[in-house]
Structures are given as C-alpha cells and as structure tokens.
Coordinates of C-alpha atoms and ligand atoms in Angstrom, one line a residue:
M1 CA 45.2 -44.0 -40.5
T2 CA 43.3 -47.3 -41.3
K3 CA 44.4 -50.5 -39.3
S4 CA 46.0 -53.4 -41.2
P5 CA 44.0 -56.8 -40.9
V6 CA 46.7 -58.0 -38.4
E7 CA 46.5 -54.9 -36.3
I8 CA 42.6 -55.2 -36.1
L9 CA 42.9 -58.8 -34.9
N10 CA 45.5 -57.8 -32.3
N11 CA 43.3 -54.9 -30.8
P12 CA 41.2 -56.2 -28.1
F13 CA 38.8 -53.2 -28.6
E14 CA 38.0 -54.1 -32.2
N15 CA 38.8 -57.7 -32.6
K16 CA 35.6 -59.9 -32.8
G17 CA 37.4 -63.2 -33.8
T18 CA 35.3 -65.7 -35.5
A19 CA 32.3 -63.3 -35.2
F20 CA 33.6 -61.0 -37.9
T21 CA 30.9 -61.3 -40.5
E22 CA 31.4 -62.3 -44.2
K23 CA 31.0 -58.7 -45.2
E24 CA 33.5 -57.3 -42.4
R25 CA 36.0 -59.9 -43.5
Q26 CA 35.8 -58.8 -47.1
S27 CA 36.1 -55.1 -46.3
L28 CA 38.7 -55.4 -43.5
G29 CA 41.1 -57.7 -45.3
L30 CA 40.5 -60.6 -42.9
V31 CA 39.3 -63.3 -45.3
G32 CA 41.7 -66.4 -44.9
L33 CA 43.0 -65.0 -41.4
L34 CA 40.1 -66.7 -39.5
P35 CA 38.6 -70.1 -39.9
P36 CA 35.6 -70.0 -42.2
Y37 CA 32.6 -70.5 -40.0
V38 CA 31.1 -67.3 -38.7
Q39 CA 30.1 -67.4 -34.9
T40 CA 27.7 -65.3 -33.0
L41 CA 28.6 -63.6 -29.7
D42 CA 26.6 -66.2 -27.9
D43 CA 28.3 -69.1 -29.5
Q44 CA 31.6 -67.6 -28.7
A45 CA 30.5 -67.1 -25.0
K46 CA 29.1 -70.7 -24.8
Q47 CA 32.4 -72.2 -26.4
T48 CA 34.5 -70.1 -24.1
Y49 CA 32.6 -70.9 -21.0
A50 CA 32.9 -74.7 -21.7
Q51 CA 36.8 -74.2 -22.1
L52 CA 36.8 -72.3 -18.6
Q53 CA 35.1 -75.4 -17.1
T54 CA 38.2 -77.6 -17.9
K55 CA 40.4 -75.4 -15.6
T56 CA 40.5 -76.6 -12.0
S57 CA 41.9 -73.9 -9.9
D58 CA 40.7 -70.4 -9.6
L59 CA 44.1 -69.1 -10.6
E60 CA 44.3 -71.0 -13.9
K61 CA 40.5 -69.8 -14.5
R62 CA 41.7 -66.3 -14.1
I63 CA 44.6 -66.7 -16.2
F64 CA 42.4 -68.1 -18.9
L65 CA 39.9 -65.4 -18.6
M66 CA 42.5 -62.8 -19.0
E67 CA 43.6 -64.4 -22.3
I68 CA 40.0 -63.7 -23.5
F69 CA 40.4 -60.0 -21.9
N70 CA 43.6 -59.7 -23.9
E71 CA 42.1 -60.8 -27.2
N72 CA 38.5 -59.5 -27.3
R73 CA 36.9 -57.2 -24.7
V74 CA 33.5 -57.6 -25.9
L75 CA 33.5 -61.4 -25.5
F76 CA 35.2 -61.1 -22.1
Y77 CA 32.5 -58.8 -20.7
K78 CA 29.6 -60.8 -22.2
L79 CA 30.9 -63.9 -20.2
F80 CA 31.4 -61.8 -17.2
S81 CA 27.8 -60.4 -17.4
Q82 CA 26.5 -63.9 -17.8
H83 CA 28.3 -65.2 -14.9
V84 CA 28.8 -62.4 -12.3
V85 CA 28.5 -64.3 -9.2
E86 CA 30.9 -67.0 -10.5
F87 CA 33.3 -64.6 -12.1
M88 CA 33.6 -61.9 -9.3
P89 CA 35.8 -63.9 -6.9
I90 CA 38.0 -65.1 -10.0
V91 CA 38.4 -62.0 -11.9
Y92 CA 38.6 -59.8 -8.7
D93 CA 39.1 -60.4 -4.9
P94 CA 40.3 -63.0 -3.6
T95 CA 42.0 -64.6 -6.6
I96 CA 43.5 -61.3 -7.9
A97 CA 45.6 -61.3 -4.7
D98 CA 47.3 -64.5 -6.0
T99 CA 47.9 -62.9 -9.3
I100 CA 49.4 -59.6 -7.9
E101 CA 51.8 -61.6 -5.8
N102 CA 52.8 -63.5 -8.9
Y103 CA 52.4 -60.9 -11.5
S104 CA 56.0 -60.6 -12.7
D105 CA 56.4 -64.5 -12.9
L106 CA 53.2 -64.9 -14.7
F107 CA 53.4 -61.6 -17.1
I108 CA 52.1 -62.2 -20.6
Q109 CA 51.1 -58.8 -21.8
S110 CA 50.4 -55.3 -20.4
Q111 CA 46.7 -55.2 -20.7
N112 CA 46.5 -51.5 -21.7
A113 CA 47.9 -50.6 -18.5
V114 CA 50.4 -47.7 -18.0
F115 CA 53.4 -48.0 -16.0
L116 CA 54.8 -44.5 -14.7
S117 CA 58.4 -44.8 -13.4
I118 CA 59.5 -42.2 -10.7
D119 CA 62.9 -42.6 -12.1
D120 CA 61.7 -41.3 -15.6
P121 CA 59.1 -38.5 -14.9
D122 CA 59.9 -36.8 -18.1
S123 CA 58.0 -39.6 -20.1
M124 CA 54.9 -39.4 -18.3
K125 CA 52.9 -37.4 -20.8
A126 CA 54.1 -39.5 -23.6
S127 CA 53.3 -42.7 -21.9
L128 CA 49.8 -41.6 -21.0
K129 CA 49.1 -40.4 -24.5
N130 CA 50.5 -43.5 -26.3
A131 CA 48.5 -45.8 -24.0
A132 CA 45.5 -43.7 -24.8
D133 CA 46.2 -44.1 -28.4
G134 CA 43.5 -41.7 -29.2
R135 CA 40.9 -43.1 -26.9
D136 CA 38.7 -40.6 -24.9
I137 CA 39.8 -41.6 -21.4
R138 CA 36.9 -40.9 -18.7
L139 CA 38.3 -43.1 -15.9
I140 CA 41.6 -44.0 -14.6
V141 CA 42.4 -46.4 -11.6
V142 CA 45.8 -45.6 -10.1
T143 CA 47.8 -47.1 -7.4
D144 CA 51.0 -47.1 -6.1
A145 CA 50.7 -50.5 -4.6
E146 CA 51.9 -49.8 -1.2
G147 CA 48.9 -51.2 0.5
I148 CA 47.5 -53.7 -1.8
L149 CA 44.4 -55.3 0.0
G150 CA 45.8 -56.5 3.1
I151 CA 48.8 -58.0 1.5
G152 CA 51.0 -54.9 1.6
D153 CA 53.6 -53.5 -0.7
W154 CA 53.6 -55.0 -4.3
G155 CA 55.5 -52.4 -6.3
T156 CA 54.8 -52.7 -10.1
N157 CA 53.0 -56.0 -9.7
G158 CA 50.1 -53.9 -8.1
V159 CA 49.0 -52.7 -11.5
D160 CA 46.6 -55.7 -11.5
I161 CA 44.6 -54.2 -8.9
S162 CA 43.9 -51.2 -11.3
V163 CA 43.3 -53.5 -14.1
G164 CA 40.8 -55.7 -11.8
K165 CA 38.9 -52.7 -10.4
L166 CA 38.3 -51.5 -14.0
M167 CA 36.9 -54.7 -15.1
V168 CA 34.3 -54.7 -12.3
Y169 CA 33.4 -51.1 -13.2
T170 CA 32.4 -52.5 -16.7
A171 CA 30.8 -55.7 -15.6
A172 CA 28.8 -54.0 -12.9
A173 CA 28.0 -50.6 -14.2
G174 CA 28.7 -50.7 -18.0
I175 CA 31.7 -48.2 -18.0
D176 CA 32.8 -48.4 -21.5
P177 CA 36.0 -50.3 -21.6
S178 CA 37.6 -48.3 -24.2
Q179 CA 37.2 -45.3 -22.1
V180 CA 39.4 -46.6 -19.1
M181 CA 43.0 -46.6 -18.2
P182 CA 44.8 -48.6 -15.5
V183 CA 47.9 -47.1 -14.2
V184 CA 50.6 -47.9 -11.6
L185 CA 53.0 -45.3 -10.2
D186 CA 56.3 -47.2 -9.8
V187 CA 57.8 -45.3 -7.0
G188 CA 60.0 -48.5 -5.9
T189 CA 59.1 -51.1 -3.4
N190 CA 60.2 -52.1 0.1
N191 CA 59.1 -55.7 -0.5
Q192 CA 62.4 -57.5 -0.1
D193 CA 60.9 -60.7 -1.6
L194 CA 60.2 -58.7 -5.0
L195 CA 63.7 -57.1 -4.8
K196 CA 65.4 -60.4 -4.7
N197 CA 63.2 -61.9 -7.3
P198 CA 65.1 -62.0 -10.7
M199 CA 61.7 -62.2 -12.4
Y200 CA 60.6 -58.9 -10.8
L201 CA 59.4 -56.4 -13.4
G202 CA 59.4 -53.2 -11.4
N203 CA 61.9 -50.7 -10.3
R204 CA 64.5 -52.2 -8.0
H205 CA 64.9 -50.0 -5.3
E206 CA 63.4 -48.9 -2.1
R207 CA 60.3 -46.8 -2.2
I208 CA 60.9 -43.0 -2.8
T209 CA 59.0 -41.0 -0.2
G210 CA 58.7 -37.4 1.0
D211 CA 58.8 -34.4 -1.4
R212 CA 59.9 -36.3 -4.4
Y213 CA 57.0 -38.7 -4.1
Y214 CA 54.4 -36.1 -3.5
K215 CA 55.9 -34.2 -6.6
F216 CA 55.4 -37.3 -8.7
V217 CA 51.9 -37.8 -7.7
D218 CA 51.2 -34.2 -8.5
Q219 CA 52.7 -34.3 -11.8
F220 CA 50.4 -37.5 -12.5
V221 CA 47.5 -35.8 -11.5
N222 CA 48.1 -32.7 -13.5
T223 CA 49.2 -34.5 -16.5
A224 CA 46.3 -36.8 -16.6
E225 CA 43.8 -34.0 -15.9
D226 CA 45.4 -32.0 -19.0
L227 CA 45.4 -34.8 -21.4
F228 CA 41.8 -36.1 -20.2
P229 CA 39.7 -33.1 -19.3
K230 CA 36.6 -35.3 -18.4
L231 CA 38.5 -37.6 -16.2
Y232 CA 37.1 -39.3 -13.0
L233 CA 40.3 -40.3 -11.1
H234 CA 40.1 -43.3 -8.7
F235 CA 42.8 -43.9 -6.3
E236 CA 43.4 -47.6 -5.0
D237 CA 45.6 -49.2 -2.3
F238 CA 47.9 -46.2 -1.5
G239 CA 49.6 -46.7 1.8
R240 CA 48.3 -45.5 5.2
D241 CA 50.6 -42.6 5.3
N242 CA 49.5 -41.1 1.9
A243 CA 46.1 -42.3 1.0
A244 CA 44.3 -39.7 3.1
N245 CA 46.7 -36.9 2.2
I246 CA 46.4 -37.3 -1.4
L247 CA 42.4 -37.4 -1.2
N248 CA 42.3 -34.2 0.9
K249 CA 44.6 -32.3 -1.5
Y250 CA 42.7 -33.1 -4.6
K251 CA 39.0 -33.8 -3.6
D252 CA 37.7 -30.3 -3.9
Q253 CA 39.5 -29.6 -7.1
I254 CA 39.1 -32.2 -9.4
T255 CA 36.5 -35.3 -9.9
T256 CA 38.2 -37.7 -7.8
F257 CA 37.7 -40.8 -5.3
N258 CA 39.5 -42.7 -3.0
D259 CA 38.0 -46.3 -3.0
D260 CA 39.4 -47.6 0.3
I261 CA 38.4 -44.4 2.2
Q262 CA 35.2 -43.5 0.6
G263 CA 34.0 -46.6 -1.4
T264 CA 34.6 -48.7 1.9
G265 CA 32.9 -46.0 3.9
I266 CA 29.8 -46.3 1.6
I267 CA 29.5 -50.0 1.7
V268 CA 29.7 -50.3 5.4
L269 CA 27.3 -47.5 6.1
A270 CA 24.8 -49.3 3.7
G271 CA 25.4 -52.7 5.4
I272 CA 24.8 -51.1 8.7
L273 CA 21.7 -49.4 7.6
G274 CA 20.6 -52.8 6.3
A275 CA 21.4 -54.5 9.5
L276 CA 19.5 -51.8 11.5
N277 CA 16.7 -52.4 9.2
I278 CA 16.7 -56.0 10.4
S279 CA 17.3 -55.4 13.9
K280 CA 14.8 -52.6 14.0
Q281 CA 17.2 -50.4 16.0
K282 CA 18.2 -46.9 15.7
M283 CA 21.7 -45.8 14.4
T284 CA 22.2 -43.1 17.0
D285 CA 21.9 -45.8 19.7
Q286 CA 24.7 -47.7 18.4
V287 CA 28.3 -48.0 19.9
Y288 CA 30.9 -48.3 17.0
L289 CA 34.2 -50.0 17.4
S290 CA 36.8 -49.7 14.5
Y291 CA 39.3 -52.6 14.6
G292 CA 42.3 -51.6 12.6
A293 CA 42.0 -47.9 12.2
G294 CA 44.1 -47.5 9.1
T295 CA 43.1 -46.0 5.7
A296 CA 40.0 -48.0 5.4
G297 CA 38.9 -48.1 9.1
A298 CA 39.4 -44.5 9.6
G299 CA 37.4 -43.8 6.4
I300 CA 34.7 -46.0 7.4
T301 CA 34.4 -44.6 10.9
K302 CA 34.3 -40.9 9.5
R303 CA 31.4 -42.0 7.1
I304 CA 29.4 -43.5 10.1
Y305 CA 30.2 -40.6 12.3
D306 CA 29.0 -38.1 9.6
E307 CA 25.7 -40.3 9.5
F308 CA 25.1 -39.6 13.2
L309 CA 25.5 -36.0 12.6
Q310 CA 23.0 -36.1 9.8
Q311 CA 20.5 -38.0 12.1
G312 CA 20.7 -34.8 14.4
L313 CA 23.5 -35.6 17.0
S314 CA 25.9 -32.9 17.8
A315 CA 29.6 -33.6 17.2
E316 CA 30.2 -34.0 20.9
E317 CA 27.4 -36.3 21.4
A318 CA 28.3 -38.5 18.5
K319 CA 32.0 -38.7 19.2
K320 CA 30.9 -40.5 22.5
H321 CA 29.7 -43.4 20.3
F322 CA 33.1 -44.2 18.6
Y323 CA 36.1 -46.1 19.5
M324 CA 39.1 -47.3 17.5
V325 CA 41.5 -50.3 18.3
D326 CA 44.8 -50.5 16.4
K327 CA 48.1 -52.3 17.1
Q328 CA 48.6 -50.6 20.4
G329 CA 45.1 -51.4 21.6
L330 CA 42.4 -48.8 22.4
L331 CA 43.4 -45.5 20.9
F332 CA 43.9 -42.6 23.7
D333 CA 44.5 -39.1 22.9
D334 CA 47.8 -38.8 24.7
D335 CA 49.4 -41.2 22.1
Q336 CA 52.0 -39.3 19.9
T337 CA 51.8 -42.0 17.2
L338 CA 48.1 -41.3 16.1
T339 CA 47.2 -40.4 12.4
P340 CA 45.4 -37.2 11.7
E341 CA 42.4 -39.6 10.9
Q342 CA 42.5 -41.4 14.3
K343 CA 43.0 -38.2 16.3
P344 CA 39.2 -37.1 16.2
F345 CA 38.2 -40.6 17.6
A346 CA 40.9 -41.1 20.2
R347 CA 39.4 -41.3 23.8
S348 CA 40.8 -40.0 27.2
R349 CA 42.3 -42.4 29.7
S350 CA 40.2 -40.8 32.4
E351 CA 37.1 -42.5 31.0
F352 CA 38.2 -45.7 32.1
A353 CA 39.4 -47.2 35.5
N354 CA 41.6 -49.7 33.6
A355 CA 42.8 -47.8 30.6
D356 CA 46.2 -49.1 30.7
E357 CA 44.9 -52.7 30.4
L358 CA 42.8 -52.0 27.0
T359 CA 45.7 -53.2 25.0
T360 CA 43.7 -56.0 23.2
L361 CA 40.5 -56.1 21.3
E362 CA 39.0 -58.4 23.8
A363 CA 39.7 -56.0 26.7
A364 CA 38.4 -53.1 24.8
V365 CA 35.1 -55.1 23.9
K366 CA 34.6 -55.8 27.5
A367 CA 35.2 -52.2 28.6
I368 CA 33.2 -50.5 25.8
H369 CA 30.3 -53.0 25.0
P370 CA 30.3 -52.0 21.3
T371 CA 27.2 -52.9 19.2
I372 CA 28.9 -52.7 15.8
L373 CA 32.6 -54.1 15.3
V374 CA 34.3 -53.6 12.0
G375 CA 37.6 -55.2 11.1
T376 CA 39.9 -53.7 8.8
S377 CA 43.0 -54.9 10.5
T378 CA 44.6 -57.4 8.3
Q379 CA 45.0 -59.6 11.3
P380 CA 43.1 -63.1 10.5
G381 CA 41.1 -64.8 13.3
T382 CA 41.1 -61.9 15.7
F383 CA 37.2 -61.8 16.1
T384 CA 37.6 -64.9 18.4
E385 CA 34.9 -66.8 19.9
A386 CA 35.4 -64.8 23.4
V387 CA 35.2 -61.3 21.6
V388 CA 31.9 -62.5 19.9
K389 CA 30.3 -64.0 23.0
E390 CA 31.3 -60.7 25.1
M391 CA 29.7 -58.6 22.3
A392 CA 26.5 -60.6 22.1
A393 CA 26.2 -60.6 26.0
H394 CA 25.5 -56.9 26.0
T395 CA 23.7 -56.3 22.7
E396 CA 20.6 -58.3 21.1
R397 CA 21.9 -58.2 17.6
P398 CA 25.6 -57.4 17.3
I399 CA 26.8 -56.2 13.8
I400 CA 29.9 -57.7 13.1
F401 CA 32.0 -57.1 9.7
P402 CA 35.1 -58.7 9.4
L403 CA 36.4 -57.0 6.2
S404 CA 40.1 -57.7 5.8
N405 CA 40.9 -59.0 2.5
P406 CA 41.8 -61.5 0.8
T407 CA 40.3 -64.8 2.3
K408 CA 43.5 -65.6 4.6
L409 CA 43.6 -62.3 6.4
A410 CA 39.8 -62.2 7.5
E411 CA 39.2 -61.4 11.1
A412 CA 36.6 -64.2 11.1
K413 CA 34.5 -66.6 9.2
A414 CA 30.9 -65.9 8.7
E415 CA 29.7 -69.2 9.9
D416 CA 31.7 -68.9 13.1
L417 CA 30.1 -65.5 13.9
I418 CA 26.7 -67.0 13.4
K419 CA 27.5 -69.9 15.5
W420 CA 29.2 -68.1 18.4
S421 CA 26.3 -65.7 18.6
D422 CA 23.8 -68.3 18.4
G423 CA 22.4 -66.9 15.1
K424 CA 22.3 -63.2 16.6
A425 CA 25.1 -61.6 14.8
L426 CA 24.3 -59.6 11.6
V427 CA 27.3 -60.2 9.4
A428 CA 28.8 -59.1 6.1
T429 CA 32.3 -60.2 4.9
G430 CA 34.9 -58.6 2.5
I431 CA 35.1 -61.7 0.2
P432 CA 32.1 -63.6 -0.8
A433 CA 30.9 -66.0 1.9
A434 CA 28.3 -69.1 1.3
D435 CA 25.1 -69.2 3.1
V436 CA 25.2 -70.6 6.7
D437 CA 22.8 -73.0 7.9
Y438 CA 22.3 -72.8 11.6
N439 CA 19.3 -74.1 13.8
G440 CA 17.0 -74.5 11.0
V441 CA 17.6 -71.0 9.5
T442 CA 19.6 -70.2 6.4
Y443 CA 21.6 -67.0 6.9
Q444 CA 22.7 -65.2 3.8
I445 CA 25.9 -63.2 4.1
G446 CA 26.3 -59.7 2.6
Q447 CA 29.5 -58.9 0.9
A448 CA 30.7 -55.5 2.4
N449 CA 33.3 -54.9 -0.4
N450 CA 33.6 -51.6 -2.0
A451 CA 33.1 -53.4 -5.4
L452 CA 29.3 -53.4 -4.6
V453 CA 29.3 -49.4 -4.8
Y454 CA 32.3 -48.0 -6.7
P455 CA 31.0 -49.1 -10.2
G456 CA 27.5 -47.5 -9.6
L457 CA 29.1 -44.4 -8.0
G458 CA 31.5 -44.1 -11.0
L459 CA 28.9 -44.3 -13.6
G460 CA 26.8 -41.7 -11.5
V461 CA 29.6 -39.3 -11.3
I462 CA 30.6 -39.8 -15.1
A463 CA 27.0 -39.6 -16.3
S464 CA 26.4 -36.4 -14.3
T465 CA 29.6 -34.7 -15.4
A466 CA 30.0 -33.7 -11.8
K467 CA 33.0 -31.3 -11.1
V468 CA 33.7 -33.1 -7.8
L469 CA 32.4 -35.9 -5.8
N470 CA 31.2 -34.7 -2.6
D471 CA 30.0 -36.0 0.8
E472 CA 26.3 -35.4 0.0
M473 CA 26.8 -37.7 -3.3
I474 CA 28.5 -40.1 -1.1
S475 CA 26.0 -40.3 1.5
Q476 CA 23.2 -40.6 -1.1
A477 CA 25.0 -43.5 -2.7
A478 CA 25.1 -45.4 0.7
H479 CA 21.3 -44.7 1.4
S480 CA 20.3 -45.8 -2.0
L481 CA 21.3 -49.4 -1.3
G482 CA 18.6 -49.6 1.6
G483 CA 15.5 -51.2 0.9
I484 CA 16.7 -53.8 -1.7
V485 CA 16.9 -56.4 0.8
D486 CA 13.6 -57.8 2.7
G487 CA 14.8 -57.3 6.4
N488 CA 11.7 -59.5 7.7
K489 CA 12.8 -62.6 6.2
P490 CA 14.7 -64.7 8.6
G491 CA 18.3 -64.8 7.8
A492 CA 18.2 -61.9 5.3
A493 CA 21.5 -60.5 4.4
V494 CA 22.3 -56.9 5.3
L495 CA 23.3 -55.9 1.8
P496 CA 21.9 -56.8 -1.6
P497 CA 23.3 -59.9 -3.3
V498 CA 26.1 -59.7 -5.8
S499 CA 23.6 -61.5 -8.4
K500 CA 21.8 -58.1 -8.5
L501 CA 25.0 -56.1 -8.9
D502 CA 24.1 -54.6 -12.4
Q503 CA 20.7 -53.5 -11.0
F504 CA 21.8 -51.9 -7.9
S505 CA 24.7 -50.3 -9.6
F506 CA 22.1 -48.4 -11.6
T507 CA 20.2 -47.4 -8.4
V508 CA 23.5 -46.1 -7.0
A509 CA 24.3 -44.3 -10.3
K510 CA 21.0 -42.6 -10.2
A511 CA 21.1 -41.4 -6.6
V512 CA 24.7 -40.1 -7.2
A513 CA 23.9 -38.2 -10.5
Q514 CA 20.6 -36.8 -9.1
S515 CA 22.5 -35.4 -6.1
A516 CA 25.1 -33.9 -8.3
V517 CA 22.4 -32.1 -10.4
D518 CA 20.6 -31.1 -7.4
Q519 CA 23.8 -29.4 -6.0
K520 CA 24.4 -27.9 -9.7
L521 CA 27.8 -29.6 -9.8
N522 CA 27.0 -30.8 -13.4
Q523 CA 29.4 -29.3 -15.9
E524 CA 27.1 -30.1 -18.7
P525 CA 23.2 -29.5 -18.9
I526 CA 21.1 -32.6 -17.8
S527 CA 17.6 -32.6 -18.1
D528 CA 17.0 -36.4 -17.4
V529 CA 19.2 -38.2 -15.1
D530 CA 18.2 -41.7 -16.2
Q531 CA 18.7 -40.6 -19.9
A532 CA 22.1 -39.2 -19.0
I533 CA 23.1 -42.6 -17.2
N534 CA 21.8 -44.8 -20.2
D535 CA 23.7 -42.6 -22.7
V536 CA 27.0 -43.4 -21.2
K537 CA 26.3 -47.0 -20.4
W538 CA 28.1 -49.6 -22.5
E539 CA 26.9 -53.1 -23.3
P540 CA 28.9 -56.1 -24.5
K541 CA 27.6 -56.7 -28.3
Y542 CA 29.0 -56.4 -31.8
Ligands
LIG601 N1 35.9 -55.1 2.2 C1 36.3 -54.0 1.7 O1 35.8 -53.3 0.7 C2 37.6 -53.4 2.2 C3 38.0 -52.1 1.7 C4 39.3 -51.5 2.0 C5 40.0 -52.4 2.9 N2 39.6 -53.6 3.1 C6 40.7 -54.4 3.9 O2 41.0 -53.7 5.2 C7 42.3 -54.1 5.6 C8 43.1 -52.8 5.7 O3 43.3 -52.1 4.6 P1 43.8 -50.5 4.8 O4 43.9 -50.2 3.4 O5 42.9 -49.9 5.7 O6 45.2 -50.7 5.4 P2 45.9 -49.9 6.2 O7 47.4 -50.3 6.4 O8 45.9 -48.5 6.0 O9 45.3 -50.2 7.6 C9 45.5 -51.3 8.5 C10 45.5 -50.9 10.1 O10 45.4 -52.1 10.8 C11 46.4 -51.7 11.8 N3 46.7 -53.1 12.4 C12 47.8 -53.9 12.2 N4 48.0 -54.9 13.2 C13 47.1 -54.9 13.9 C14 46.6 -55.5 15.2 N5 47.2 -56.6 15.5 N6 45.6 -55.1 15.8 C15 44.8 -54.0 15.4 N7 45.0 -53.2 14.3 C16 46.1 -53.6 13.6 C17 47.4 -50.9 11.2 O11 48.3 -50.4 12.2 C18 46.7 -50.1 10.4 O12 46.2 -48.8 11.0 C19 42.9 -54.9 4.3 O13 42.9 -56.3 4.5 C20 42.0 -54.8 3.2 O14 41.9 -55.7 2.2 C21 38.5 -54.0 2.9
LIG602 O1 39.8 -54.8 -3.4 C1 39.1 -55.2 -2.6 O2 38.5 -56.4 -2.5 C2 38.4 -54.2 -1.5 C3 39.4 -53.3 -1.0 O3 39.7 -52.2 -1.9 C4 40.7 -53.6 -0.5 O4 41.7 -53.0 -0.4 O5 40.6 -54.7 0.1
LIG603 MN1 41.6 -51.4 -2.0

C-alpha cells in the first residue's frame, strides 16, 4: 500500500522535509506541502544546529533535538554524528535522567516505542507487530525500569532509557534506526511520587513480582524472538533481584545482552587495562574493591575476576584479590542477605582481627589496601578525601572509578580524586568529565560508561549473525579497546575519548564479530568480517 503524502511527511524514517527534491515532490504528491526552496541535508543540519544554540539549558536542548528525532531520523543522526561529544550528555546520560523523571509531564509522542502492560498480556504480539509496521527489527532495548541508572524505579517513564540507548547505538556504531525498537515492560511501579502524580502515564499499581512477573518477561522474550528471528535483545536497567536471573536464563539460548552487567564489565576491564598500561603494573598484582555490589558492581567484579583466571591464576588464588562493600560494609560469607552474585566474593571474618568494625568504606580500605576501587553504589560523595588518601598511601597509582550515574550520584568528582591523590590516581567517571589541570599537568578523564562499548558490541554481534553472545566475545571486546590511548603521555586518559566513538566502535565490532566467526557461532556464512560489518552499517544520508 503506498503512503499518502501526509503519511510520508509524518513518517520519521521517510520524511526528508525541505530536502525532498523537485522530482520526489512531484512523484509523492508533496508539491505545495513544503516551502518551495529545496535544501541539502547539510543545509538542514546547519540550520537546525543554529536553532539548537538558542536553547539555554540541556533539558531544553534535548527536547528540541527530540523534535528533530520525531520528524526526521536522517537529519537527527546527521547532526548527532557531527557533534558527538557535545550531544552525548544531552541526548544520553546525564540529561536523560531528567527526561525520565519528567517523562509523563513532558510527553509529546511515543517515538516508535512499545509499551507492554502486564495487565494486558494478550495484546503483546499485536503491539510488537503494529509497532514494527513491517520493519525488519534486529535490535530491541527493553527495560522494566526498576533500576534506572542510579535513580531507581520510574515505571513507564523508563521507556526513555530504551529510546536513548538506541540513539547511541546508531550514532556510535551505525545501527540502522529503522531496524530498532525500544520497549518498556510496564509491570507497575513502587515509586509513590509517580503513583500520586495525576500526569503519570503508566499503570497505577505496585510492581507485580514473582511468577507472574517472570511469566510476563518470558512471554515477551518468546514473542519477540518469534516475530523477529534475527533479533539481538538488549536488557537495560532491570532491578537487582531480576537482572542477573534473566540474563542467566536466556544467555545460552538466544542472542542477548545485559548492558549493566556485561557492558559495564567490558568498559571497566578496558579502563583497568588502560590504567595498567599507564602505571606499567600487572593485573594479577592488583587488589580489587567493588563499592556497591549490585547489578553493575557484581557484573564488573566477575569480568575482572575472569580476566585474572585468563591471566593464569587459579580460582582460589584469584578470589584472594577481590572484596565487596555494600550497604552493610565489607561482605562476609556468614551474611544471609548476600545475592547469588555477591556470594563468590564474600570473605571469611577470620581473615580480619577487626572484622566487625569493617562496616564502612573507609574502614574496609584501611584493612584491605585495595589498588582498584570501583563505585557503583548510587551514594554520592562516598569516595572521600580520607578514603583516597588512605588508598594512595599504600599504592603508587590507585585506580579509582566513581561510576554511579547521573552526575548527582557520582561517588566523587574527577578533579577531587586527582587533587587528593596528588595527581597519582588513574581516574575514569561514568558521566563525561572535563580535563583537570593539576601541578602543570593536564589530566584527561576517560568515560567508563557502557555507552562506549555496547554500540560496537551490538554491531559486531548483528553483523556476525552470532547465535549467542558469549564470554569470549565479551573479553575480546574489552581487550580491543587497549592500545588506542598513548599511555606514555603525562595525564593520558585510561580510555579512548568519546570524540573517537565511531572509530573504536568499529574496532570493537571487528573483535566481537571475528571472535564469533572463530568460534563458529555465526548462523550465516561470513568470509570477510570487515565486509560483513560494513554491509550492515547505516549512514545518515538521503
Ligand atoms: N558507568 C556505567 O557504565 C554504569 C553502568 C551501570 C550502572 N552504573 C551506575 O551504577 C549505579 C548502580 O547501578 P546498578 O544497576 O548496579 O544498581 P543496583 O541497585 O543493582 O546496585 C546498587 C548497589 O549499591 C548498594 N548500595 C546502596 N547504598 C549503599 C551504601 N551506602 N554503601 C554501599 N553500597 C550501597 C545497593 O545495596 C546495591 O547492591 C547506578 O548509579 C548506575 O547509574 C554505571
Ligand atoms: O546509562 C548509563 O549512563 C550507564 C548505565 O547503563 C547506567 O545504568 O548508569
Ligand atoms: Mn543502565
């Protein structure tokens, strides 16, 4: 069925606005429906960018950019690709946290997202089909919004994290925006502010948990897999009680990925490899402390631990290098509240004379002398001067990554970490951080955010037609990010800069696709990995 002229103008995948040529206007019936002058994509990008400059706050800028996204995907991605460093914190984290908190109040349109309600499971298949509208869906980002960044439960509002993560996939790695689908599983919310807000657009009841919840997730996975056989399914921001369960259930069955567990594990391993490249130290000499051992914290710890095993340590030797601190303090194996992911890294009280006193980060740091401290605690300002000075007293180049997002939840600011450690700390942050000038050296701060890897990883998985995403592919992704930064330059960052996001996304994609092919995980024949990646890569052009 051919689309009417108005339908074409209202379809963001087809609309070119003022860039429709005379010929296209004639053949599509658009003559007179647009101002007469024909613009190029570059003209449109220039004009739109100039309009963006009139907006003063990041939230206003994001709302304006979303209007472009709603109207014309090619133009949106052209602009995004021209201004990646400037747009990332506006389109994505941290500004996205504000738009999630205010999603219902700010709602304009659904941006091709799918809202699946636990109260109406029978409509699920039709909803997914209707939203696809005949498109060949290769990538879904799904959330149930129980653990959005560090800001908690945001119900239906959380759909914006699915939309936002997908924008980064396209901008960073050229995933075709017409082949993606953002999904929210609305299973209710326990966020009382939302339930009380008359503007709230989601289901107005408490979260459904247990069997009914897992059945709903399972119905979603099966329905999506049936409808879209080439699907790569990305889970985002599920709660601590469910995220790992869901990943473990599906990871060997379908092509799937949990960003908070696996994506964060990759970027932190890459950051640590980068830091050790600068300090010229060995991984297996490090002592690792996870602060906030939840979904991300435990996922990262497992990835670093697996690296110790790969570097030749036995499980028993490797475990001696790992510690976790959560709400209750240092985690011990007699604690009945440990999660399954925490258990392997819990210690015995008999290892410490003062075990019962190790209930704070500072006490734990004093007792353990970690060389690496990674924060995923959602507790702002907890990497204090005392903690940092204590670490720096026992190790030459402490590796300190405060990763909690958004900005207001970060465990520390990069500039404080540099100052308190007298320029010794090797720092990466979850959100972008400006350079730090200290004692005549300019320190560049790497961004250890999973956004630096999941796009390339996804491109590699999709291009390789891999049946599953396994640990070997994940490890290759982390290692591929090494060597991009010159570790001999004073003040060098531990990770490559966001300005090179498109280049290293390709590097990551290659490593992942090659690994899939080497392991014979590809479902379709692939003779040339570069070619396979280039074949699926999309570019913003008319
Ligand atoms: N930079 C990145 O790429 C990245 C990736 C994933 C998550 N994160 C951030 O990490 C944070 C945690 O995310 P998550 O998905 O793991 O959430 P989560 O809820 O699964 O984990 C948070 C953990 O912190 C613990 N915690 C709470 N208060 C604490 C305290 N006072 N001291 C120590 N631990 C405490 C919780 O008990 C929980 O185990 C969020 O802010 C999120 O934005 C960053
Ligand atoms: O979304 C981000 O910025 C990273 C991460 O997935 C998070 O949950 O914080
Ligand atoms: Mn996340």
